[in-house]
Short mmCIF file of C-alpha atoms and ligand atoms in Angstrom, two decimals:
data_model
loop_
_atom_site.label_atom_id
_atom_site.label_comp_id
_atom_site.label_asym_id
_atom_site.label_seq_id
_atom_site.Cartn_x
_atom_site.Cartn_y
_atom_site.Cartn_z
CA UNK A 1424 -4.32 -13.89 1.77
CA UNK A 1425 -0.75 -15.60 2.12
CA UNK A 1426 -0.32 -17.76 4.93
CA UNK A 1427 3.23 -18.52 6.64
CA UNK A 1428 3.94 -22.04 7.44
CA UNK A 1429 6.47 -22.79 9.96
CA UNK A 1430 8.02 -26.37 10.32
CA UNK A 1431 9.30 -25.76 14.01
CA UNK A 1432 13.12 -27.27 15.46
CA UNK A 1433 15.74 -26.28 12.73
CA UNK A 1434 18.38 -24.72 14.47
CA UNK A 1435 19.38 -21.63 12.87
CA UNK A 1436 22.64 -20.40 12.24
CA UNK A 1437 24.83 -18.05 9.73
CA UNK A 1438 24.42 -14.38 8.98
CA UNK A 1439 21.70 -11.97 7.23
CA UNK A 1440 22.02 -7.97 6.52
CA UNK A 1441 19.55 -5.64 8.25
CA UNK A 1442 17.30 -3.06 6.05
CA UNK A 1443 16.77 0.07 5.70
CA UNK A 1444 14.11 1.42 9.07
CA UNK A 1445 10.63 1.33 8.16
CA UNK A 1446 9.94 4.01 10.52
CA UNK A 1447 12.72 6.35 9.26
CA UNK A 1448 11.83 5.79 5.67
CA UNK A 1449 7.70 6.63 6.56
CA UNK A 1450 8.60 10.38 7.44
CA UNK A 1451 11.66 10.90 5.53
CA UNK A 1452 9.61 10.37 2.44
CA UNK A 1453 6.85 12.60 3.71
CA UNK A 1454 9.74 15.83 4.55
CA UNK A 1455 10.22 15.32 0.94
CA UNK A 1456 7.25 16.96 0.11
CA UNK A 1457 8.45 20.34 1.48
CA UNK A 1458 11.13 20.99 -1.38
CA UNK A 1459 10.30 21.09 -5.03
CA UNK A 1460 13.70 19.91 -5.69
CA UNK A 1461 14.58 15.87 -6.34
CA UNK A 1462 14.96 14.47 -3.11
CA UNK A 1463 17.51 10.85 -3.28
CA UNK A 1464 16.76 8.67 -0.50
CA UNK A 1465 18.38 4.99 -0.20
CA UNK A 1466 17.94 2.41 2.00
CA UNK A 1467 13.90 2.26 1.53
CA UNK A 1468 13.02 -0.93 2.36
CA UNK A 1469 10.41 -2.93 -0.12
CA UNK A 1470 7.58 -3.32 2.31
CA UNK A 1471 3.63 -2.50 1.61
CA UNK A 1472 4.08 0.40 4.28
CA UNK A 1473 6.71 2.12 2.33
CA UNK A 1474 4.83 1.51 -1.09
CA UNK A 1475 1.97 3.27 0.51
CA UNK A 1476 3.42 6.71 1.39
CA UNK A 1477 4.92 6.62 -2.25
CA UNK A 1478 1.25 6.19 -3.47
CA UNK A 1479 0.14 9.14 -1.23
CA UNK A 1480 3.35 10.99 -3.04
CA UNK A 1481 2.01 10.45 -5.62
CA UNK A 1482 -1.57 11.15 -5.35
CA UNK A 1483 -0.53 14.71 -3.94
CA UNK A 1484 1.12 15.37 -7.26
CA UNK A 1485 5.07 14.22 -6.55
CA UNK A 1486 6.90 12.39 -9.31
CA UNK A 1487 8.03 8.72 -7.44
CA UNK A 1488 10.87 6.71 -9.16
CA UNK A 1489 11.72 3.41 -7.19
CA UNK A 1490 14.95 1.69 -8.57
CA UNK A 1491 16.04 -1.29 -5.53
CA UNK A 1492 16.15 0.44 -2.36
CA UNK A 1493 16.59 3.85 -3.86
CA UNK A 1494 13.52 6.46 -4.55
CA UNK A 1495 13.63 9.78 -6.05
CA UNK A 1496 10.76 11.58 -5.64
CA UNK A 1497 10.51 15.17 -6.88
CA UNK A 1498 7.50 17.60 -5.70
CA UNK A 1499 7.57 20.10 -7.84
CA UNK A 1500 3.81 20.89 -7.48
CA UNK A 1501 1.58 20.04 -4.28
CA UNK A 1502 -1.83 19.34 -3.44
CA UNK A 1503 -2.59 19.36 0.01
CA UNK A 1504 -5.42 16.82 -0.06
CA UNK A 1505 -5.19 13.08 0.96
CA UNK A 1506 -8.19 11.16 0.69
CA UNK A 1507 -9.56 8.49 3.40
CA UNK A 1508 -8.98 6.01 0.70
CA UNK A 1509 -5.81 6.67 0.05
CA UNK A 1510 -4.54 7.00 3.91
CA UNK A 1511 -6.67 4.63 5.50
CA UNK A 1512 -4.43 1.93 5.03
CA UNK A 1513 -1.76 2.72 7.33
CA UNK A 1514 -1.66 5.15 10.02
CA UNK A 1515 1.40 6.91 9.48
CA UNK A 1516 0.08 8.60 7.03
CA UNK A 1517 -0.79 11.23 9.08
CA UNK A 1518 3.17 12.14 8.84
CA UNK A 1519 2.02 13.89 6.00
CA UNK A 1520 0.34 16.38 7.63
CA UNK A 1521 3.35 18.32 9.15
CA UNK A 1522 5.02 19.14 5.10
CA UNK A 1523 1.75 20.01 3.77
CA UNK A 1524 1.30 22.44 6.37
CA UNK A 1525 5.03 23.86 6.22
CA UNK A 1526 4.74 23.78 1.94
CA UNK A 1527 1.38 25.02 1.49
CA UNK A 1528 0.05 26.53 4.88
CA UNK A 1529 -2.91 24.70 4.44
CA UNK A 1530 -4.11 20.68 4.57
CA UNK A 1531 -6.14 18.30 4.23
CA UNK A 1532 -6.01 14.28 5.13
CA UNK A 1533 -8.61 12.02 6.41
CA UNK A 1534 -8.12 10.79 10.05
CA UNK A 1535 -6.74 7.39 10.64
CA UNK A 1536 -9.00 4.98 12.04
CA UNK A 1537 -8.82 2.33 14.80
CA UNK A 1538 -5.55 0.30 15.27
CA UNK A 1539 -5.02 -3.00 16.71
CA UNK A 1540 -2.56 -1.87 19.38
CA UNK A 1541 -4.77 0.50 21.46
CA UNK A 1542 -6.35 3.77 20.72
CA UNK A 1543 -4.06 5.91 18.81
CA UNK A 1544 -4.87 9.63 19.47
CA UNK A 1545 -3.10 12.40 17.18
CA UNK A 1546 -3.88 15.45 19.54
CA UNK A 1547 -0.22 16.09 20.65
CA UNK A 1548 0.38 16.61 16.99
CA UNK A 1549 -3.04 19.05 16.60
CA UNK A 1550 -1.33 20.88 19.24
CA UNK A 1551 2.08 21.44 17.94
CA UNK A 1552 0.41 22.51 14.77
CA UNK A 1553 -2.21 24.65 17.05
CA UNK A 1554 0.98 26.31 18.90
CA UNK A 1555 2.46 27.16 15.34
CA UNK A 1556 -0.54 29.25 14.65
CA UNK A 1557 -3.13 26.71 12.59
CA UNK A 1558 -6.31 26.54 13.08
CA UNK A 1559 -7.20 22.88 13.56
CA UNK A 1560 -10.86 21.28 12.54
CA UNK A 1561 -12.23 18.08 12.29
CA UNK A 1562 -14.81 17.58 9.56
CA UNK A 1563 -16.45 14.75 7.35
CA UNK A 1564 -13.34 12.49 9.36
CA UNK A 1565 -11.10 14.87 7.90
CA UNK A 1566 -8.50 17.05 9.49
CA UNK A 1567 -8.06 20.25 8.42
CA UNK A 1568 -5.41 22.39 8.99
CA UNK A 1569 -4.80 26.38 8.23
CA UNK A 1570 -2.48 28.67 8.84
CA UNK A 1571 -1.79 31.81 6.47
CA UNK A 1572 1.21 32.13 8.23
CA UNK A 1573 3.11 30.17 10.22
CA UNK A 1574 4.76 31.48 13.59
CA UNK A 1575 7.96 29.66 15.62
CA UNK A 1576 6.35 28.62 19.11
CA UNK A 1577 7.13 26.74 22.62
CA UNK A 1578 5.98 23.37 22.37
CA UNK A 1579 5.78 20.27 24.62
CA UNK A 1580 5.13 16.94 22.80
CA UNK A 1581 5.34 15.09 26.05
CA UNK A 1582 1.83 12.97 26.47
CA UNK A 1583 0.51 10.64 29.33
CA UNK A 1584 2.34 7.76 27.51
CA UNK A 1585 5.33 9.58 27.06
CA UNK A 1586 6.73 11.68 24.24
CA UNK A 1587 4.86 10.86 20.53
CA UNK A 1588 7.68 9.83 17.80
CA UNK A 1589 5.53 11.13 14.77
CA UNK A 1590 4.03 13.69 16.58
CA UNK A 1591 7.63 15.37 17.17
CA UNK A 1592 8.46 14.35 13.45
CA UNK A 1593 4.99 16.12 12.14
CA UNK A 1594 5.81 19.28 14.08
CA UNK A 1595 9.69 19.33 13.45
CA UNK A 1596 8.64 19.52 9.35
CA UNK A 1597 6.20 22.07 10.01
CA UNK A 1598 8.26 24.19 11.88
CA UNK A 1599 11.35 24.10 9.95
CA UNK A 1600 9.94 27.10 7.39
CA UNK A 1601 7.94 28.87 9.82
CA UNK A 1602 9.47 31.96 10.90
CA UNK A 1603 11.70 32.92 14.38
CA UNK A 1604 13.18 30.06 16.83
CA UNK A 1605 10.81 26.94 17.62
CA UNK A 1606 11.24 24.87 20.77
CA UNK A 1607 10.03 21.38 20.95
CA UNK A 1608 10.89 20.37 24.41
CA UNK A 1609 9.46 16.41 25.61
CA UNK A 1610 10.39 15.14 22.33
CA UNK A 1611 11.05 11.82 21.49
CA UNK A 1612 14.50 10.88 21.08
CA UNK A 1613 13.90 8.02 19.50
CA UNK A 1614 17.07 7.76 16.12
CA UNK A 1615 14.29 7.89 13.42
CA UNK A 1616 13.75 11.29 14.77
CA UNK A 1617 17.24 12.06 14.92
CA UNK A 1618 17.80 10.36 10.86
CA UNK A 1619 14.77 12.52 10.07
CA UNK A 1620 16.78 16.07 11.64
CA UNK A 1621 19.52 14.78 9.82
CA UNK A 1622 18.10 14.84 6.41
CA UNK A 1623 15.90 17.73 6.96
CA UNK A 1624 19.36 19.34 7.92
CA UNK A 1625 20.47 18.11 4.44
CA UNK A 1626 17.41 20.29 2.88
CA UNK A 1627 18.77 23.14 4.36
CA UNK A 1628 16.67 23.01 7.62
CA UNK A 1629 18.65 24.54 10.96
CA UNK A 1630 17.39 22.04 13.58
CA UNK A 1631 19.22 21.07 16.54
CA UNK A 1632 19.36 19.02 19.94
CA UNK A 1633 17.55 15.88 17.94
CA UNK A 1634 18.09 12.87 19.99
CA UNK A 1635 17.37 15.08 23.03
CA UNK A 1636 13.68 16.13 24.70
CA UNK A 1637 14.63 19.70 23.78
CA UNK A 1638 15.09 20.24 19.94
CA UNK A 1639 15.66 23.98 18.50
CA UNK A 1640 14.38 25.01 14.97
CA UNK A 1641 15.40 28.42 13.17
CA UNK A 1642 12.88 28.76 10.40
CA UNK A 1643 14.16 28.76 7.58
CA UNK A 1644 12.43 30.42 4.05
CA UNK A 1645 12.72 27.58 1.89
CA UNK A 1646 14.61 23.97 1.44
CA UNK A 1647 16.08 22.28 -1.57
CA UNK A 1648 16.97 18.96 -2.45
CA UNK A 1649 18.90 16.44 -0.97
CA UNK A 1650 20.39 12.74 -0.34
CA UNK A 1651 20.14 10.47 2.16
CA UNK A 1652 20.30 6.91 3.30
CA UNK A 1653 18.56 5.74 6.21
CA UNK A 1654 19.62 4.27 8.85
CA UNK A 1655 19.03 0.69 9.62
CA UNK A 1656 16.02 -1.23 10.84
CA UNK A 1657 16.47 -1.49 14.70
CA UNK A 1658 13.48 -3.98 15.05
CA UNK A 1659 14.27 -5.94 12.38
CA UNK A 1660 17.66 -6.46 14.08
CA UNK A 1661 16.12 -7.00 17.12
CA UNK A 1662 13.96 -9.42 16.02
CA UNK A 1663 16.15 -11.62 14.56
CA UNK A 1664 18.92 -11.75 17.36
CA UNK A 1665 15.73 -12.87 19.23
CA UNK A 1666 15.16 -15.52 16.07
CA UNK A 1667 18.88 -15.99 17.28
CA UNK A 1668 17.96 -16.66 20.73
CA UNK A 1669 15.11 -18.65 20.61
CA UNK A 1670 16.73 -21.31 17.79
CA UNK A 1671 19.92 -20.38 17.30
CA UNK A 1672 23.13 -22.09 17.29
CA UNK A 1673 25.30 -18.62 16.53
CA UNK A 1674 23.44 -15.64 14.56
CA UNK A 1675 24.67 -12.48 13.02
CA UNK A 1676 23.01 -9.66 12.08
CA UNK A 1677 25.14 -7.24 9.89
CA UNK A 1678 24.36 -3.69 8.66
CA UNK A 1679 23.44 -2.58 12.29
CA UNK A 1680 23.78 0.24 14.63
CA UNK A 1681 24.59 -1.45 17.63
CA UNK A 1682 23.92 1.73 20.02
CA UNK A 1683 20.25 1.38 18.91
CA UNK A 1684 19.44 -1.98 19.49
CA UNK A 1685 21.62 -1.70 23.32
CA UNK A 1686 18.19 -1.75 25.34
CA UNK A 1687 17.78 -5.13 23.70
CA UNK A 1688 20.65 -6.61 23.57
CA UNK A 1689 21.36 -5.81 26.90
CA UNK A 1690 18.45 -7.43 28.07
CA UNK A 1691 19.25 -11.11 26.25
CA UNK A 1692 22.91 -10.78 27.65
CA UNK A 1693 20.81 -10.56 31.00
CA UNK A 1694 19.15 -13.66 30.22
CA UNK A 1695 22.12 -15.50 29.65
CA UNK A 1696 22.75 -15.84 25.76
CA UNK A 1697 26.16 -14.49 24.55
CA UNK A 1698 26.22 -11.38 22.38
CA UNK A 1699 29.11 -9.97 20.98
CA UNK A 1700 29.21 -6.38 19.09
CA UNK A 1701 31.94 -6.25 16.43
CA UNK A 1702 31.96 -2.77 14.30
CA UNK A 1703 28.02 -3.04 12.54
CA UNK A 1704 27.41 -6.53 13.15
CA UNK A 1705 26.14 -8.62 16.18
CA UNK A 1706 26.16 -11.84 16.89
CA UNK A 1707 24.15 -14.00 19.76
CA UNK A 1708 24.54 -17.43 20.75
CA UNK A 1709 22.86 -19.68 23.25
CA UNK A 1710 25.09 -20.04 26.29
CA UNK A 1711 23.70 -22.65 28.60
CA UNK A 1712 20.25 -22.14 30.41
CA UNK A 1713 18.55 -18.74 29.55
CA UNK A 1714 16.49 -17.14 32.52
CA UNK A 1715 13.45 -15.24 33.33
CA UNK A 1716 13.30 -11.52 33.06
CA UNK A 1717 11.64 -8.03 34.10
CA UNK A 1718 10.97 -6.12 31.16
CA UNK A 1719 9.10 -2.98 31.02
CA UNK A 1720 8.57 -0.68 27.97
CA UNK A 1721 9.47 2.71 27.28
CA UNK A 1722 10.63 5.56 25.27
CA UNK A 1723 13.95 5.38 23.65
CA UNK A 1724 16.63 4.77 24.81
CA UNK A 1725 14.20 2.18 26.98
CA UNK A 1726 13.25 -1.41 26.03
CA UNK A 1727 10.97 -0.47 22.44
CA UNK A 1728 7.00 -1.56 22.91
CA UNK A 1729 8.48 -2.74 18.82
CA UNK A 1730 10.19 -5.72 20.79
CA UNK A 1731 7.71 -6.41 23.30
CA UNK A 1732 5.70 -8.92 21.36
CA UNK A 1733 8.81 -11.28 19.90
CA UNK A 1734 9.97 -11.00 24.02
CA UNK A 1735 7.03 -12.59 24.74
CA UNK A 1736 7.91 -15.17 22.24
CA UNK A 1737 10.97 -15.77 23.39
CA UNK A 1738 10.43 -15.79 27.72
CA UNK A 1739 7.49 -18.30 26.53
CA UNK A 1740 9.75 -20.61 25.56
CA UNK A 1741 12.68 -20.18 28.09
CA UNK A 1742 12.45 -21.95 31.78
CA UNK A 1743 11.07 -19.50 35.01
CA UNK A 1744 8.65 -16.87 35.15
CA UNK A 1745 8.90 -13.53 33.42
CA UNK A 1746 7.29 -10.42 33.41
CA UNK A 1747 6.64 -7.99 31.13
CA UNK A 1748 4.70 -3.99 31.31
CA UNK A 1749 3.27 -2.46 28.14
CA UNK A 1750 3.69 1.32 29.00
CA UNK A 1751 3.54 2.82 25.64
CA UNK A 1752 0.61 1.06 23.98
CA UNK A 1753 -1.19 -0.62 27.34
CA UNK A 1754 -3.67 -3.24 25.26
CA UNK A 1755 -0.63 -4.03 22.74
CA UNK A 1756 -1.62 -7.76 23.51
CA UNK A 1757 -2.72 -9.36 20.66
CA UNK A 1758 -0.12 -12.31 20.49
CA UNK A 1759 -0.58 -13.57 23.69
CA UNK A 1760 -3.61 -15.09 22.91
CA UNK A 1761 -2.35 -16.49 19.60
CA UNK A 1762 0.97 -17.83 21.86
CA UNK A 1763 -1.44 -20.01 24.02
CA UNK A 1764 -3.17 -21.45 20.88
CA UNK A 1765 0.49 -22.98 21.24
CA UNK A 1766 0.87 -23.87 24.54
CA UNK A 1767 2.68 -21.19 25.83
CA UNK A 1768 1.71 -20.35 29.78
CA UNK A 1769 0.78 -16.06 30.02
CA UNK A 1770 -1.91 -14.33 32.14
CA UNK A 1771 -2.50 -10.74 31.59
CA UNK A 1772 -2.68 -8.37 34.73
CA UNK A 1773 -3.77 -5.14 33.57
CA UNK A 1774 -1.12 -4.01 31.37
CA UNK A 1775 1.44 -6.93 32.19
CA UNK A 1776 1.94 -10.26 30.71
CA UNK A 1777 3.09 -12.92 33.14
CA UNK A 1778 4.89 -15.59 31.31
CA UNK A 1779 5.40 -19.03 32.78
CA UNK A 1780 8.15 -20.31 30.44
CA UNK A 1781 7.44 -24.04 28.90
CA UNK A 1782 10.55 -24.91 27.25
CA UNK A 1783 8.87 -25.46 24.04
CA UNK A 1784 5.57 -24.79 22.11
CA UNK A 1785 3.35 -26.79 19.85
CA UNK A 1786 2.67 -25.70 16.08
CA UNK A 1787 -1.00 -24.68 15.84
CA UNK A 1788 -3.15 -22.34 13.29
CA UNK A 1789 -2.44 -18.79 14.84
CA UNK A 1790 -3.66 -15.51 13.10
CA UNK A 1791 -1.49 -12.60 12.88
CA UNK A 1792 -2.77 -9.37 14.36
CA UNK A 1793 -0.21 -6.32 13.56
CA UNK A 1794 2.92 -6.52 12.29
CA UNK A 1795 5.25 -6.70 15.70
CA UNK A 1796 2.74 -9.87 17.14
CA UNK A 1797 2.70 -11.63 13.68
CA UNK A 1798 6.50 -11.40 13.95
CA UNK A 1799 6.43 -12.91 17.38
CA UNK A 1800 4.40 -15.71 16.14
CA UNK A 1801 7.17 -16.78 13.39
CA UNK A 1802 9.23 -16.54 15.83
CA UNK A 1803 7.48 -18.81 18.67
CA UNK A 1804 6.84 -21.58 15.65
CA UNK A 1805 10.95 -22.06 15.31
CA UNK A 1806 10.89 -23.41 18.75
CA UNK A 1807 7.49 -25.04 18.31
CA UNK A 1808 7.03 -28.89 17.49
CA UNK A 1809 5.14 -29.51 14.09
CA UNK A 1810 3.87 -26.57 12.00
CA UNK A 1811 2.54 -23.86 12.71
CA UNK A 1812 0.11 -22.06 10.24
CA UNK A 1813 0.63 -18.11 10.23
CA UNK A 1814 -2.34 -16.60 8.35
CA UNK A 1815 -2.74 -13.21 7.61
CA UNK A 1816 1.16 -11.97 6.94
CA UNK A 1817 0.33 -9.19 5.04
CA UNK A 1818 0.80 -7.44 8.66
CA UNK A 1819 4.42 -9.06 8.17
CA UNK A 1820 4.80 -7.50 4.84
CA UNK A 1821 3.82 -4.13 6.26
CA UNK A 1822 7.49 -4.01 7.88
CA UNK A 1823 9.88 -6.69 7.32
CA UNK A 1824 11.19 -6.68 4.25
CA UNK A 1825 11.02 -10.32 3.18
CA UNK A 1826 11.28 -11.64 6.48
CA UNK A 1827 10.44 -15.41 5.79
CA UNK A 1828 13.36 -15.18 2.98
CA UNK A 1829 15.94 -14.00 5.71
CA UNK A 1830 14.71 -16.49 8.26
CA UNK A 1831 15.39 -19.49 5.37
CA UNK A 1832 19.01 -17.92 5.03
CA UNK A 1833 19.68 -19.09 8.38
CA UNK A 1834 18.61 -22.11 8.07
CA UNK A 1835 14.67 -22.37 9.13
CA UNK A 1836 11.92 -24.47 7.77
CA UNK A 1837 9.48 -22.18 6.73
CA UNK A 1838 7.38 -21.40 3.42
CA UNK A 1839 4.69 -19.16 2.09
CA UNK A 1840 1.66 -20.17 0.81
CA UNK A 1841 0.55 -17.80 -1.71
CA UNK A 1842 -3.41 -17.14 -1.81
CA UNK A 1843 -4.81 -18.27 -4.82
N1 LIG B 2302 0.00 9.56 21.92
C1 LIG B 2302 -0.90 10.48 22.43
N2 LIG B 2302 -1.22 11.56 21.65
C2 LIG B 2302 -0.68 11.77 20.43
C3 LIG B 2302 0.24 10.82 19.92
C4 LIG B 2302 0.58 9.72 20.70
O1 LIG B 2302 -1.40 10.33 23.53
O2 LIG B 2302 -1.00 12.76 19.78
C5 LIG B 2302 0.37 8.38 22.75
C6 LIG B 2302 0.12 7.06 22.04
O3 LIG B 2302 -1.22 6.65 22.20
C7 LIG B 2302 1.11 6.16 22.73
C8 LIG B 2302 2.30 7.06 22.96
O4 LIG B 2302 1.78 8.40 22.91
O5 LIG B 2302 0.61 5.74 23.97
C9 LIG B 2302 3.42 6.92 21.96
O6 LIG B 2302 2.90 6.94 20.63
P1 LIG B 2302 3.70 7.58 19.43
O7 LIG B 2302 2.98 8.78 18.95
O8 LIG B 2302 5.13 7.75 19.82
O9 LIG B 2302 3.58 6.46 18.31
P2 LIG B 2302 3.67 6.75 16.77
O10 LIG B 2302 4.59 7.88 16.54
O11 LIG B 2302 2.32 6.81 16.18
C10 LIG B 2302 5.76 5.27 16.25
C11 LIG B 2302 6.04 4.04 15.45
C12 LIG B 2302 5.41 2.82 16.12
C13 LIG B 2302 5.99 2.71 17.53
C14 LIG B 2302 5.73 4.01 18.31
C15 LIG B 2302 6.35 4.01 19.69
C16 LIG B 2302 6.20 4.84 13.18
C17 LIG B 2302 5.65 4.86 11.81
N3 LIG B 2302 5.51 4.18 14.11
O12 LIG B 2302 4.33 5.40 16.25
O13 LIG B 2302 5.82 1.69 15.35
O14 LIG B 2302 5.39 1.63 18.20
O15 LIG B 2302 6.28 5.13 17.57
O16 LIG B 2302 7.72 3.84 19.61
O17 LIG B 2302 7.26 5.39 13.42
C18 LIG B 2302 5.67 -0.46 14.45
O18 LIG B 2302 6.64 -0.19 13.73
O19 LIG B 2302 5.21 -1.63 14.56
C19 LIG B 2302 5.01 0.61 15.20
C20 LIG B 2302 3.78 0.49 15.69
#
């Protein structure tokens, strides 16, 4: 396994473009399975999550072609069966559900299993699926899902923790070819939702009010092919105008969509760094003595639970005491641990983290957890003294397309050490 190492107090400085989003790319792939047309989509980012939905493209019988950032993938003929071996690997996968259903009325893919960052239930999404007229079984860790035909319905994807972002993807590309008017109301807002209407639209789909709770599908009979590019990685820019904040003597991040990354910027204006918007890029700069802050996750637009973990970084390290509520995923706390190992000062109280800023940390062996905490731990060791030894990055390479790369643009000290 390759192991990050991190020589801590380069400043950082200069300018790096933003990728393609992860989390638009995941189900944007997957809607590609409802058309039997060639479906164009560029942007993909080269990450191990990406390459993973193209293998489960594949292995339900779509031809893949990967050239850079652009794949083609053309699903002329479907299986609907995805194999525990072949999801298991990332949980997202279950965003495959939803296309199958809509293409071939029936499917079946093994169950994701336990994740780092809490429980992850999928029943808002057995629901929707339930309210367009499958029947829904569990079996040998399997779900199944049937439905001879599919009917438009009322749906609400609104949960406990708030609306679910795949859920309202899942049920948006089943409902898109079943017949009559479907209303999703609680939906997420979140803009991979919105970039997934968008193309979907592109396929000949008639879906409105994305980006709102209420979105409004007229089933359509069938979809063709289309082209797309999607839009930019909001935590990736995030994270590095954090990178930008916690070592930074003036960082830019181009190839952004400033509107989506507001909640955070916002928040580091707050704190007292300077951060100027200019057309897609951004650029932050330390502006005297940063403060403490209140943060509290939540649905888009809120402050993203994908930024809570670098935060943490980043209020370790600044002077005063900060606070910070996980309400999306509660026991999303795996870094905090890791940040002591580096003498950073947080308690946990229930589902806050109260951070006692130090001023700096101390290099240390830290392990990465998922990808948003292994992030955060790159990110503590620029401001850390000495080294600090990041093992397990293949979380890292799950979503950040060559992240350690991007970081040496700008200046840092940092290297991989391949696994032998
Ligand atoms: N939830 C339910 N029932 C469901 C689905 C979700 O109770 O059927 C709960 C979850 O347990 C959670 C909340 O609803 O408390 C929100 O979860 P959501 O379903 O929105 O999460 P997701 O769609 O599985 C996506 C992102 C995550 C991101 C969350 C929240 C992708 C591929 N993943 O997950 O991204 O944290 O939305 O914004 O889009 C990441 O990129 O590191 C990552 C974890």
């Amino acid at each position: 396994m390759d192991k990050i190492l991190v020589h801590g107090g380069r400043r950082l400085s200069g300018s790096i473009k933003i990728s393609g989003s992860k989390n638009s790319s995941l189900p944007i792939l997957a809607a590609t399975l409802l058309t039997r047309e060639p479906c164009v989509v560029h942007g993909v980012p080269d990450l191990s999550d990406t390459n993973y939905m193209l293998q489960i493209l594949a292995h339900l019988g779509a031809q893949v072609e990967r050239a850079s950032g652009t794949v083609t993938v053309t699903a002329e003929k479907v299986h609907c069966v995805a194999p525990y071996d072949i999801v298991r690997k990332m949980r997202a996968s279950v965003c495959v559900l939803g296309p199958l259903l809509g293409r071939c009325k029936e499917a079946a893919v093994a169950l994701p299993g336990g994740c780092v960052i809490g429980d992850r239930p999928i029943d808002l999404h057995l629901k929707g699926f339930e309210a367009l007229g499958a029947a829904v079984r569990v079996e040998g860790g399997d779900i199944k899902v049937f439905a001879p035909k599919l009917r438009a319905a009322q749906i609400d994807m609104q949960g406990i923790f708030g609306p679910t972002v795949l859920g309202t993807d899942n049920v948006m590309m089943a409902a898109v070819l079943a017949a009559g008017v479907t209303v999703i109301e609680g939906a997420a807002c979140e803009p991979e939702v919105v970039d997934l209407a968008n193309f979907l639209n592109k396929m000949g789909a008639k879906i409105e009010g994305a980006g709102t709770t209420r979105i409004v599908i007229e089933g359509v009979h069938e979809l063709h092919g289309a082209e797309h590019r999607v839009i930019p990685d909001r935590i990736e820019a995030g994270t590095f105008l954090v990178a930008g904040a916690i070592a930074g003597d003036g960082v830019t991040v181009k190839r952004v969509e400033p509107e989506h990354v507001r909640a955070v910027t916002d928040l580091l204006a707050r704190c007292g760094y300077a951060v100027d918007v200019a057309g897609d890029s951004i650029s932050i700069l330390a502006n005297g003595s940063a403060s403490a802050l209140e943060i509290v996750t939540e649905p888009y637009p809120g402050f993203p639970t994908d930024m809570q973990a670098q935060m943490c970084a980043l209020l370790s390290t600044n002077r005063g005491t900060s606070s910070v509520t996980e309400n999306i995923f509660p026991q999303r706390y795996m870094h905090v641990a890791e940040l002591k190992r580096m003498g950073a000062n947080v308690r946990l109280e229930g589902a806050t983290a109260v951070i006692d800023g130090v001023g700096s940390l101390l290099g240390a062996p830290v392990m990465a957890s998922d990808l948003r905490a292994s992030a955060a731990l790159v990110l503590a060791g620029l401001k850390a003294d000495g080294v600090t030894e990041v093992s397990r990055v293949y979380h890292i390479d799950r979503g950040y397309e060559h992240l350690d790369e991007k970081l040496s643009e700008l200046g840092a000290h940092i290297e991989r050490v391949k696994s032998e």
